[in-house]
Amino acid sequence: MATVSVCKYYPGGFSFDNCKRNALLEADISKLGFSSPAARKTGTTICGVVYKDGVVLGADTRATEGMIVADKNCSKIHYISPNIYCCGAGTAADTEMTTQIISSNLELHSLSTGRLPRVATANRMLKQMLFRYQGYIGAALVLGGVDCNGPHLYSIYPHGSTDKLPYVTMGSGSLAAMAVFEDRYRPNMEEEEAKRLVRDAIAAGIFNDLGSGSNIDLCVITKGKVDYLRPHDVANKKGVREDKVYGHPVTGSYRYKHGTTGVLTKTVTPLNLEVVEESVQTMDTS
Amino acid sequence: MCFVQNTRGLRSQLKDSVPVTGLCPQAGPYGVQDSLRRGFSSVKNELLPSHPLELSEKNFQLNQDKMNFNTLRNIQGLHAPLKLQMEYRAARQIQRLPFLPSSNLALDTLRGTDDTIGFEDILNDPVLSEVMGDPHIMTEYKLGVL
């Protein structure tokens, strides 16, 4: 009789019932020499910069599972609200769900206040949630947007600390991107210069870090307008199979061009044939 | 700089667990383990939480409420949290039958969580749970006649 269920009340949210079982399983598996499957991460380069009229966010597009590229073109710039976007590094599922939850909460909040949401609100919600889970939610975020007080840019670490800065980078390629920023950032840039700076920073991460790769996505947020440029730059073009050579489809075709084989000698022997019999057979067309 | 991913396995997380007495109170009404209702007991189950977050998550709402009441007491005086706690107590009594999930709408409105979405709304929603307690047993338990 399942009388255990009489006393337990399941309130919803995270359930830690399987944790002990999982720890035992992991110990057994590692004793046998295998390793448990790795979570999909976005070993990443994400960055953001504040320029004269707003904020430019940039991200690469590679998602990894251990040493394998799981997604060559994933989207790391997530929507939070019409004027706020957030780039996410760390465990892919964590960044997705976190940004979606905060986006929903911010929408409800803005409906309740009747105003456009502020970046500081999103920042506060994110940091309180991440601190509550003590870093077990592996989401490192770059949050940027433009609200009534101007453009803002925050970086949020998985344990819940945040920084408000004019330029930030996160992810495994953050050092490469930060090197580019430290060299070329200056306050109050123009939009084209800011876009070029972010593009170069992400490219530095893509080419110097194994965890980042593929294309460069940009998101330019200004007061009243958002430009989501995906992809802004295809830095790593995948090779194209040679489909047509000299106008003939080459894949699976063994036709060679006339003159491929050189002709050395040519001998013509006419065959003299005698006509022995000639008969006409009418076709039956009835 | 967070460029090293935090990939701690579950085994290491268990090492961080601090033993806590009273995590799963096993004593039944007569002071002994109630094997019929709660199953077999083990000291490890009783002392160690299965995840470092388990305790803090179990008591999260309680701790939030305590913090809020403390702040309210410091700002507005003792009457404010007292009145609110009375209202909470009244709202908590609005429940459906013991085996059915209650919406707790009045309680949510008082707390201000009726227009927020958290993991408790997305994961393991009690409305969508696949198992249900036996209605007769649960009402008898609630009424104390079991």
Short mmCIF file of C-alpha atoms in Angstrom, two decimals:
data_model
loop_
_atom_site.label_atom_id
_atom_site.label_comp_id
_atom_site.label_asym_id
_atom_site.label_seq_id
_atom_site.Cartn_x
_atom_site.Cartn_y
_atom_site.Cartn_z
CA MET A 1 0.00 0.00 0.00
CA ALA A 2 1.48 3.35 -0.99
CA THR A 3 1.04 5.02 2.37
CA VAL A 4 4.24 6.98 1.97
CA SER A 5 2.35 9.35 -0.29
CA VAL A 6 0.04 10.27 2.57
CA CYS A 7 2.64 12.34 4.32
CA LYS A 8 4.54 13.90 1.44
CA TYR A 9 3.46 17.09 -0.25
CA TYR A 10 5.09 17.90 -3.55
CA PRO A 11 5.21 21.70 -3.89
CA GLY A 12 6.72 21.84 -7.36
CA GLY A 13 10.03 23.27 -8.51
CA PHE A 14 13.31 21.39 -8.37
CA SER A 15 13.11 17.84 -7.07
CA PHE A 16 16.26 16.42 -5.48
CA ASP A 17 14.95 12.85 -5.26
CA ASN A 18 17.36 11.40 -7.78
CA CYS A 19 20.53 13.12 -6.59
CA LYS A 20 21.75 10.29 -4.37
CA ARG A 21 20.95 7.72 -7.04
CA ASN A 22 22.80 9.81 -9.65
CA ALA A 23 25.86 10.14 -7.42
CA LEU A 24 25.95 6.36 -6.95
CA LEU A 25 25.54 5.80 -10.70
CA GLU A 26 28.32 8.23 -11.50
CA ALA A 27 30.64 6.49 -9.07
CA ASP A 28 29.83 3.10 -10.60
CA ILE A 29 30.29 4.35 -14.15
CA SER A 30 33.65 5.91 -13.39
CA LYS A 31 34.75 2.67 -11.73
CA LEU A 32 34.04 0.88 -15.01
CA GLY A 33 36.09 3.44 -16.87
CA PHE A 34 33.35 5.26 -18.78
CA SER A 35 32.28 8.84 -18.29
CA SER A 36 28.76 10.13 -17.90
CA PRO A 37 27.46 12.32 -20.77
CA ALA A 38 28.45 15.97 -20.63
CA ALA A 39 25.90 18.77 -20.66
CA ARG A 40 25.83 20.92 -23.77
CA LYS A 41 27.77 24.08 -23.07
CA THR A 42 28.30 27.20 -25.05
CA GLY A 43 32.07 27.58 -24.58
CA THR A 44 31.73 30.98 -25.96
CA THR A 45 32.77 34.47 -26.71
CA ILE A 46 30.15 37.06 -25.87
CA CYS A 47 30.71 40.75 -25.43
CA GLY A 48 28.98 44.08 -25.32
CA VAL A 49 29.90 47.72 -25.67
CA VAL A 50 28.11 50.99 -24.92
CA TYR A 51 28.41 53.56 -27.69
CA LYS A 52 26.98 57.02 -28.29
CA ASP A 53 23.33 56.13 -28.96
CA GLY A 54 22.99 52.70 -27.38
CA VAL A 55 24.45 49.25 -26.91
CA VAL A 56 26.03 46.73 -29.28
CA LEU A 57 25.98 43.07 -28.18
CA GLY A 58 27.97 40.40 -29.98
CA ALA A 59 28.24 36.62 -29.78
CA ASP A 60 29.73 33.69 -31.68
CA THR A 61 27.51 30.76 -32.69
CA ARG A 62 29.16 27.52 -31.58
CA ALA A 63 27.71 25.13 -28.97
CA THR A 64 29.94 22.31 -27.68
CA GLU A 65 29.33 19.01 -25.93
CA GLY A 66 32.66 18.15 -24.38
CA MET A 67 35.09 18.14 -27.29
CA ILE A 68 32.46 17.95 -30.04
CA VAL A 69 30.68 20.83 -31.72
CA ALA A 70 27.01 20.21 -31.04
CA ASP A 71 25.56 23.16 -32.91
CA LYS A 72 27.37 25.11 -35.62
CA ASN A 73 24.89 27.94 -35.68
CA CYS A 74 23.16 28.42 -32.37
CA SER A 75 21.67 31.71 -31.31
CA LYS A 76 23.21 33.10 -28.13
CA ILE A 77 21.59 36.51 -28.05
CA HIS A 78 18.29 36.04 -26.27
CA TYR A 79 15.29 38.34 -26.18
CA ILE A 80 14.37 39.72 -22.79
CA SER A 81 12.11 42.62 -23.71
CA PRO A 82 11.72 44.87 -26.78
CA ASN A 83 14.51 47.13 -25.53
CA ILE A 84 16.67 44.61 -23.67
CA TYR A 85 18.66 41.67 -25.02
CA CYS A 86 20.93 39.23 -23.22
CA CYS A 87 23.86 37.11 -24.42
CA GLY A 88 24.40 33.84 -22.56
CA ALA A 89 27.51 31.73 -21.91
CA GLY A 90 27.83 28.56 -19.87
CA THR A 91 25.43 25.62 -19.87
CA ALA A 92 23.15 26.16 -22.87
CA ALA A 93 19.96 24.95 -21.19
CA ASP A 94 20.58 27.11 -18.14
CA THR A 95 21.02 30.29 -20.16
CA GLU A 96 17.94 29.53 -22.28
CA MET A 97 15.61 28.82 -19.37
CA THR A 98 16.97 31.63 -17.21
CA THR A 99 16.52 34.24 -19.92
CA GLN A 100 13.06 32.94 -20.77
CA ILE A 101 11.94 33.06 -17.14
CA ILE A 102 13.29 36.56 -16.66
CA SER A 103 11.72 37.67 -19.93
CA SER A 104 8.31 36.41 -18.78
CA ASN A 105 8.69 38.01 -15.37
CA LEU A 106 9.78 41.29 -16.91
CA GLU A 107 6.79 41.26 -19.25
CA LEU A 108 4.39 40.70 -16.35
CA HIS A 109 6.15 43.41 -14.38
CA SER A 110 5.96 45.91 -17.21
CA LEU A 111 2.27 45.15 -17.71
CA SER A 112 1.74 45.73 -14.03
CA THR A 113 3.67 49.02 -13.94
CA GLY A 114 2.55 50.18 -17.39
CA ARG A 115 6.09 51.30 -18.33
CA LEU A 116 8.90 50.06 -20.53
CA PRO A 117 11.09 47.78 -18.41
CA ARG A 118 14.48 48.99 -17.23
CA VAL A 119 17.75 47.14 -17.63
CA ALA A 120 18.44 47.49 -13.90
CA THR A 121 15.23 45.56 -13.18
CA ALA A 122 16.30 42.67 -15.38
CA ASN A 123 19.72 42.76 -13.78
CA ARG A 124 18.30 42.63 -10.27
CA MET A 125 15.93 39.77 -11.12
CA LEU A 126 18.73 37.76 -12.71
CA LYS A 127 21.20 38.28 -9.89
CA GLN A 128 18.68 37.36 -7.21
CA MET A 129 17.73 34.19 -9.02
CA LEU A 130 21.31 33.11 -9.70
CA PHE A 131 22.36 33.78 -6.12
CA ARG A 132 19.46 31.77 -4.83
CA TYR A 133 20.84 28.72 -6.65
CA GLN A 134 24.42 29.34 -5.47
CA GLY A 135 26.06 28.95 -8.86
CA TYR A 136 24.50 25.58 -9.69
CA ILE A 137 22.73 27.28 -12.57
CA GLY A 138 25.73 27.78 -14.87
CA ALA A 139 24.69 30.90 -16.72
CA ALA A 140 27.13 33.74 -17.35
CA LEU A 141 25.28 36.58 -19.04
CA VAL A 142 25.91 39.89 -20.74
CA LEU A 143 22.79 42.01 -20.39
CA GLY A 144 22.36 45.16 -22.44
CA GLY A 145 19.58 47.53 -23.34
CA VAL A 146 18.33 51.08 -23.65
CA ASP A 147 15.67 52.44 -21.32
CA CYS A 148 14.45 55.83 -20.10
CA ASN A 149 17.79 56.46 -18.37
CA GLY A 150 19.94 55.74 -21.40
CA PRO A 151 22.00 52.74 -22.53
CA HIS A 152 23.14 50.22 -19.89
CA LEU A 153 25.39 47.17 -19.99
CA TYR A 154 25.77 44.58 -17.23
CA SER A 155 27.75 41.38 -16.89
CA ILE A 156 26.27 38.72 -14.61
CA TYR A 157 28.28 35.79 -13.24
CA PRO A 158 26.80 32.36 -12.37
CA HIS A 159 27.07 32.93 -8.64
CA GLY A 160 25.09 36.13 -8.81
CA SER A 161 27.60 38.98 -8.86
CA THR A 162 27.10 41.71 -11.43
CA ASP A 163 29.18 44.51 -12.91
CA LYS A 164 27.95 47.63 -14.65
CA LEU A 165 30.60 48.62 -17.17
CA PRO A 166 30.94 50.35 -20.55
CA TYR A 167 32.40 47.21 -22.16
CA VAL A 168 32.24 43.58 -20.98
CA THR A 169 33.20 40.14 -22.26
CA MET A 170 32.26 36.68 -20.97
CA GLY A 171 32.84 33.07 -21.85
CA SER A 172 35.90 30.98 -22.63
CA GLY A 173 37.04 33.43 -25.30
CA SER A 174 36.56 36.44 -23.07
CA LEU A 175 40.27 37.12 -22.64
CA ALA A 176 40.85 37.32 -26.39
CA ALA A 177 37.86 39.63 -26.83
CA MET A 178 38.85 41.77 -23.85
CA ALA A 179 42.31 42.25 -25.33
CA VAL A 180 40.71 43.80 -28.44
CA PHE A 181 38.42 45.98 -26.32
CA GLU A 182 41.21 47.22 -24.10
CA ASP A 183 43.18 48.23 -27.15
CA ARG A 184 40.52 50.01 -29.17
CA TYR A 185 37.65 51.07 -26.91
CA ARG A 186 36.96 54.76 -26.45
CA PRO A 187 33.86 56.44 -25.01
CA ASN A 188 31.08 57.77 -27.28
CA MET A 189 31.93 55.86 -30.44
CA GLU A 190 29.84 56.01 -33.59
CA GLU A 191 27.65 53.06 -34.52
CA GLU A 192 29.83 51.74 -37.35
CA GLU A 193 32.95 51.95 -35.25
CA ALA A 194 31.25 50.17 -32.35
CA LYS A 195 29.97 47.40 -34.65
CA ARG A 196 33.43 46.94 -36.13
CA LEU A 197 34.97 46.78 -32.64
CA VAL A 198 32.52 44.14 -31.42
CA ARG A 199 32.94 42.16 -34.63
CA ASP A 200 36.71 42.17 -34.24
CA ALA A 201 36.49 41.20 -30.57
CA ILE A 202 34.28 38.20 -31.35
CA ALA A 203 36.52 37.27 -34.26
CA ALA A 204 39.50 37.29 -31.88
CA GLY A 205 37.60 34.89 -29.63
CA ILE A 206 36.60 32.68 -32.56
CA PHE A 207 40.10 32.35 -33.97
CA ASN A 208 41.99 32.02 -30.68
CA ASP A 209 39.63 29.91 -28.55
CA LEU A 210 38.59 26.36 -29.30
CA GLY A 211 35.26 26.73 -27.59
CA SER A 212 34.08 29.51 -29.91
CA GLY A 213 33.58 29.40 -33.64
CA SER A 214 31.38 29.75 -36.73
CA ASN A 215 29.59 33.04 -37.31
CA ILE A 216 29.37 36.38 -35.55
CA ASP A 217 25.95 37.63 -34.44
CA LEU A 218 25.41 41.26 -33.57
CA CYS A 219 22.55 43.04 -31.86
CA VAL A 220 22.45 46.83 -32.01
CA ILE A 221 20.00 48.36 -29.51
CA THR A 222 19.12 52.04 -29.68
CA LYS A 223 16.23 54.03 -28.28
CA GLY A 224 13.19 52.69 -30.10
CA LYS A 225 15.04 50.40 -32.53
CA VAL A 226 16.73 47.01 -32.37
CA ASP A 227 18.85 45.56 -35.19
CA TYR A 228 19.34 41.84 -34.78
CA LEU A 229 22.02 40.98 -37.35
CA ARG A 230 22.24 37.23 -37.60
CA PRO A 231 24.69 36.47 -39.07
CA HIS A 232 26.52 39.73 -39.23
CA ASP A 233 29.68 38.05 -40.44
CA VAL A 234 30.35 34.51 -41.55
CA ALA A 235 33.92 34.26 -40.29
CA ASN A 236 34.28 30.50 -40.80
CA LYS A 237 32.80 29.46 -44.09
CA LYS A 238 32.27 25.71 -44.40
CA GLY A 239 33.94 24.28 -47.52
CA VAL A 240 31.69 23.80 -50.56
CA ARG A 241 31.99 20.52 -52.45
CA GLU A 242 33.12 21.09 -56.06
CA ASP A 243 29.77 20.65 -57.71
CA LYS A 244 30.43 21.61 -61.33
CA VAL A 245 33.67 21.36 -63.23
CA TYR A 246 33.70 22.70 -66.80
CA GLY A 247 29.91 22.86 -66.77
CA HIS A 248 29.42 19.13 -66.07
CA PRO A 249 28.12 17.97 -62.66
CA VAL A 250 31.12 16.18 -61.18
CA THR A 251 29.73 14.41 -58.11
CA GLY A 252 29.24 10.79 -59.05
CA SER A 253 29.91 11.44 -62.69
CA TYR A 254 32.83 9.83 -64.46
CA ARG A 255 32.60 11.76 -67.69
CA TYR A 256 35.92 13.14 -68.74
CA LYS A 257 36.48 16.10 -70.98
CA HIS A 258 37.32 15.47 -74.58
CA GLY A 259 41.06 15.41 -74.95
CA THR A 260 41.79 14.12 -71.41
CA THR A 261 43.55 11.13 -72.89
CA GLY A 262 46.18 12.13 -75.42
CA VAL A 263 46.08 10.43 -78.85
CA LEU A 264 49.42 8.92 -79.91
CA THR A 265 48.66 7.11 -83.18
CA LYS A 266 45.57 6.78 -85.38
CA THR A 267 44.99 3.89 -87.81
CA VAL A 268 41.85 3.62 -90.03
CA THR A 269 41.03 0.20 -91.54
CA PRO A 270 38.01 0.21 -93.92
CA LEU A 271 36.02 -3.05 -93.87
CA ASN A 272 34.92 -4.10 -97.41
CA LEU A 273 31.56 -5.78 -97.10
CA GLU A 274 29.73 -7.52 -100.00
CA VAL A 275 25.96 -7.27 -100.30
CA VAL A 276 24.72 -10.93 -100.26
CA GLU A 277 20.94 -10.62 -99.97
CA GLU A 278 18.50 -7.78 -99.80
CA SER A 279 14.88 -8.29 -98.70
CA VAL A 280 12.08 -5.93 -97.66
CA GLN A 281 9.71 -6.87 -94.89
CA THR A 282 6.54 -4.81 -94.57
CA MET A 283 5.52 -3.76 -91.07
CA ASP A 284 2.15 -4.98 -89.87
CA THR A 285 0.37 -1.71 -89.01
CA SER A 286 -3.22 -2.97 -88.65
CA MET B 1 36.55 36.12 -15.08
CA CYS B 2 34.34 33.15 -15.67
CA PHE B 3 36.24 31.43 -18.46
CA VAL B 4 36.67 28.11 -16.67
CA GLN B 5 33.41 26.20 -16.75
CA ASN B 6 32.09 24.93 -13.45
CA THR B 7 31.79 21.23 -14.21
CA ARG B 8 31.66 19.75 -10.75
CA GLY B 9 30.33 16.21 -10.76
CA LEU B 10 27.59 15.14 -8.44
CA ARG B 11 30.02 13.21 -6.25
CA SER B 12 31.90 16.36 -5.30
CA GLN B 13 28.64 18.14 -4.58
CA LEU B 14 27.74 15.48 -2.06
CA LYS B 15 31.03 16.14 -0.26
CA ASP B 16 29.94 19.73 0.31
CA SER B 17 26.81 18.56 2.12
CA VAL B 18 26.78 19.37 5.78
CA PRO B 19 25.06 16.80 8.01
CA VAL B 20 21.92 18.26 9.47
CA THR B 21 19.87 16.59 12.15
CA GLY B 22 16.17 16.69 11.67
CA LEU B 23 16.38 16.77 7.87
CA CYS B 24 13.87 13.94 7.55
CA PRO B 25 12.25 13.52 10.93
CA GLN B 26 11.69 9.80 11.12
CA ALA B 27 9.96 9.57 14.48
CA GLY B 28 6.28 8.81 14.18
CA PRO B 29 3.54 9.51 16.72
CA TYR B 30 5.03 7.11 19.31
CA GLY B 31 8.60 8.36 19.01
CA VAL B 32 9.74 5.37 16.91
CA GLN B 33 10.33 4.97 13.19
CA ASP B 34 6.97 4.60 11.47
CA SER B 35 7.99 1.83 9.04
CA LEU B 36 4.50 1.23 7.73
CA ARG B 37 4.05 4.79 6.48
CA ARG B 38 7.54 6.07 5.80
CA GLY B 39 9.45 2.96 4.80
CA PHE B 40 12.81 1.80 6.14
CA SER B 41 15.12 4.32 7.74
CA SER B 42 18.86 4.83 7.37
CA VAL B 43 21.06 7.21 9.31
CA LYS B 44 22.68 8.57 6.17
CA ASN B 45 19.30 9.41 4.66
CA GLU B 46 18.35 11.21 7.78
CA LEU B 47 21.50 13.28 8.21
CA LEU B 48 22.89 14.16 4.79
CA PRO B 49 20.88 16.17 2.31
CA SER B 50 21.06 14.71 -1.20
CA HIS B 51 22.03 18.07 -2.69
CA PRO B 52 23.56 21.17 -1.10
CA LEU B 53 20.61 23.21 -2.29
CA GLU B 54 17.96 20.87 -0.91
CA LEU B 55 17.70 22.49 2.49
CA SER B 56 17.82 26.05 1.29
CA GLU B 57 15.19 25.34 -1.35
CA LYS B 58 12.89 23.58 1.11
CA ASN B 59 12.92 26.57 3.42
CA PHE B 60 13.20 29.28 0.80
CA GLN B 61 9.66 30.65 1.02
CA LEU B 62 9.76 30.58 4.82
CA ASN B 63 13.06 32.44 4.92
CA GLN B 64 11.85 35.03 2.41
CA ASP B 65 8.74 35.65 4.50
CA LYS B 66 10.79 35.97 7.68
CA MET B 67 13.12 38.45 6.02
CA ASN B 68 10.23 40.49 4.68
CA PHE B 69 8.48 40.55 8.03
CA ASN B 70 11.65 41.66 9.75
CA THR B 71 12.13 44.51 7.31
CA LEU B 72 8.51 45.49 7.67
CA ARG B 73 8.81 45.47 11.45
CA ASN B 74 11.86 47.71 11.31
CA ILE B 75 10.21 50.17 8.96
CA GLN B 76 6.59 50.30 10.08
CA GLY B 77 6.51 48.87 13.56
CA LEU B 78 5.34 45.60 15.05
CA HIS B 79 1.70 45.90 14.00
CA ALA B 80 2.44 45.56 10.29
CA PRO B 81 3.92 42.03 10.30
CA LEU B 82 1.39 40.94 12.92
CA LYS B 83 -1.55 41.97 10.78
CA LEU B 84 0.02 40.43 7.69
CA GLN B 85 0.73 37.15 9.47
CA MET B 86 -2.88 36.99 10.54
CA GLU B 87 -3.94 37.43 6.93
CA TYR B 88 -1.45 34.77 5.80
CA ARG B 89 -2.84 32.37 8.36
CA ALA B 90 -6.37 32.97 7.14
CA ALA B 91 -5.37 32.60 3.47
CA ARG B 92 -3.47 29.39 4.18
CA GLN B 93 -6.63 27.79 5.46
CA ILE B 94 -8.36 28.10 2.08
CA GLN B 95 -7.53 24.68 0.69
CA ARG B 96 -9.27 22.08 -1.38
CA LEU B 97 -9.64 18.48 -0.19
CA PRO B 98 -6.33 17.01 0.98
CA PHE B 99 -5.67 14.85 -2.09
CA LEU B 100 -6.41 17.61 -4.62
CA PRO B 101 -3.90 20.37 -5.52
CA SER B 102 -4.92 23.79 -4.25
CA SER B 103 -4.23 26.97 -6.16
CA ASN B 104 -3.33 29.02 -3.06
CA LEU B 105 -4.42 32.12 -4.96
CA ALA B 106 -5.11 34.28 -1.90
CA LEU B 107 -1.75 33.38 -0.40
CA ASP B 108 0.01 34.18 -3.68
CA THR B 109 -1.71 37.53 -3.92
CA LEU B 110 -0.66 38.44 -0.39
CA ARG B 111 2.92 37.45 -1.08
CA GLY B 112 2.98 39.24 -4.41
CA THR B 113 4.00 36.09 -6.30
CA ASP B 114 0.79 35.95 -8.33
CA ASP B 115 2.44 37.89 -11.16
CA THR B 116 5.83 36.19 -11.13
CA ILE B 117 6.95 32.97 -12.76
CA GLY B 118 9.53 30.76 -11.10
CA PHE B 119 10.80 27.22 -11.38
CA GLU B 120 7.97 26.02 -9.14
CA ASP B 121 5.52 26.91 -11.93
CA ILE B 122 7.47 25.26 -14.70
CA LEU B 123 9.06 22.17 -13.17
CA ASN B 124 7.09 19.49 -11.34
CA ASP B 125 3.84 21.42 -11.42
CA PRO B 126 1.63 19.59 -8.87
CA VAL B 127 -1.36 20.05 -11.20
CA LEU B 128 0.38 17.86 -13.79
CA SER B 129 1.67 15.22 -11.37
CA GLU B 130 1.12 11.63 -12.48
CA VAL B 131 0.44 10.18 -9.06
CA MET B 132 -2.21 11.04 -6.55
CA GLY B 133 -2.55 10.04 -2.94
CA ASP B 134 -5.37 7.69 -2.08
CA PRO B 135 -8.32 10.03 -1.29
CA HIS B 136 -9.63 7.99 1.65
CA ILE B 137 -6.26 7.60 3.34
CA MET B 138 -5.37 11.24 2.88
CA THR B 139 -8.62 12.60 4.31
CA GLU B 140 -8.39 10.22 7.23
CA TYR B 141 -4.81 11.33 7.85
CA LYS B 142 -5.84 14.98 7.67
CA LEU B 143 -8.67 14.43 10.12
CA GLY B 144 -6.39 12.46 12.43
CA VAL B 145 -8.43 9.28 12.48
CA LEU B 146 -5.90 7.14 10.56
#
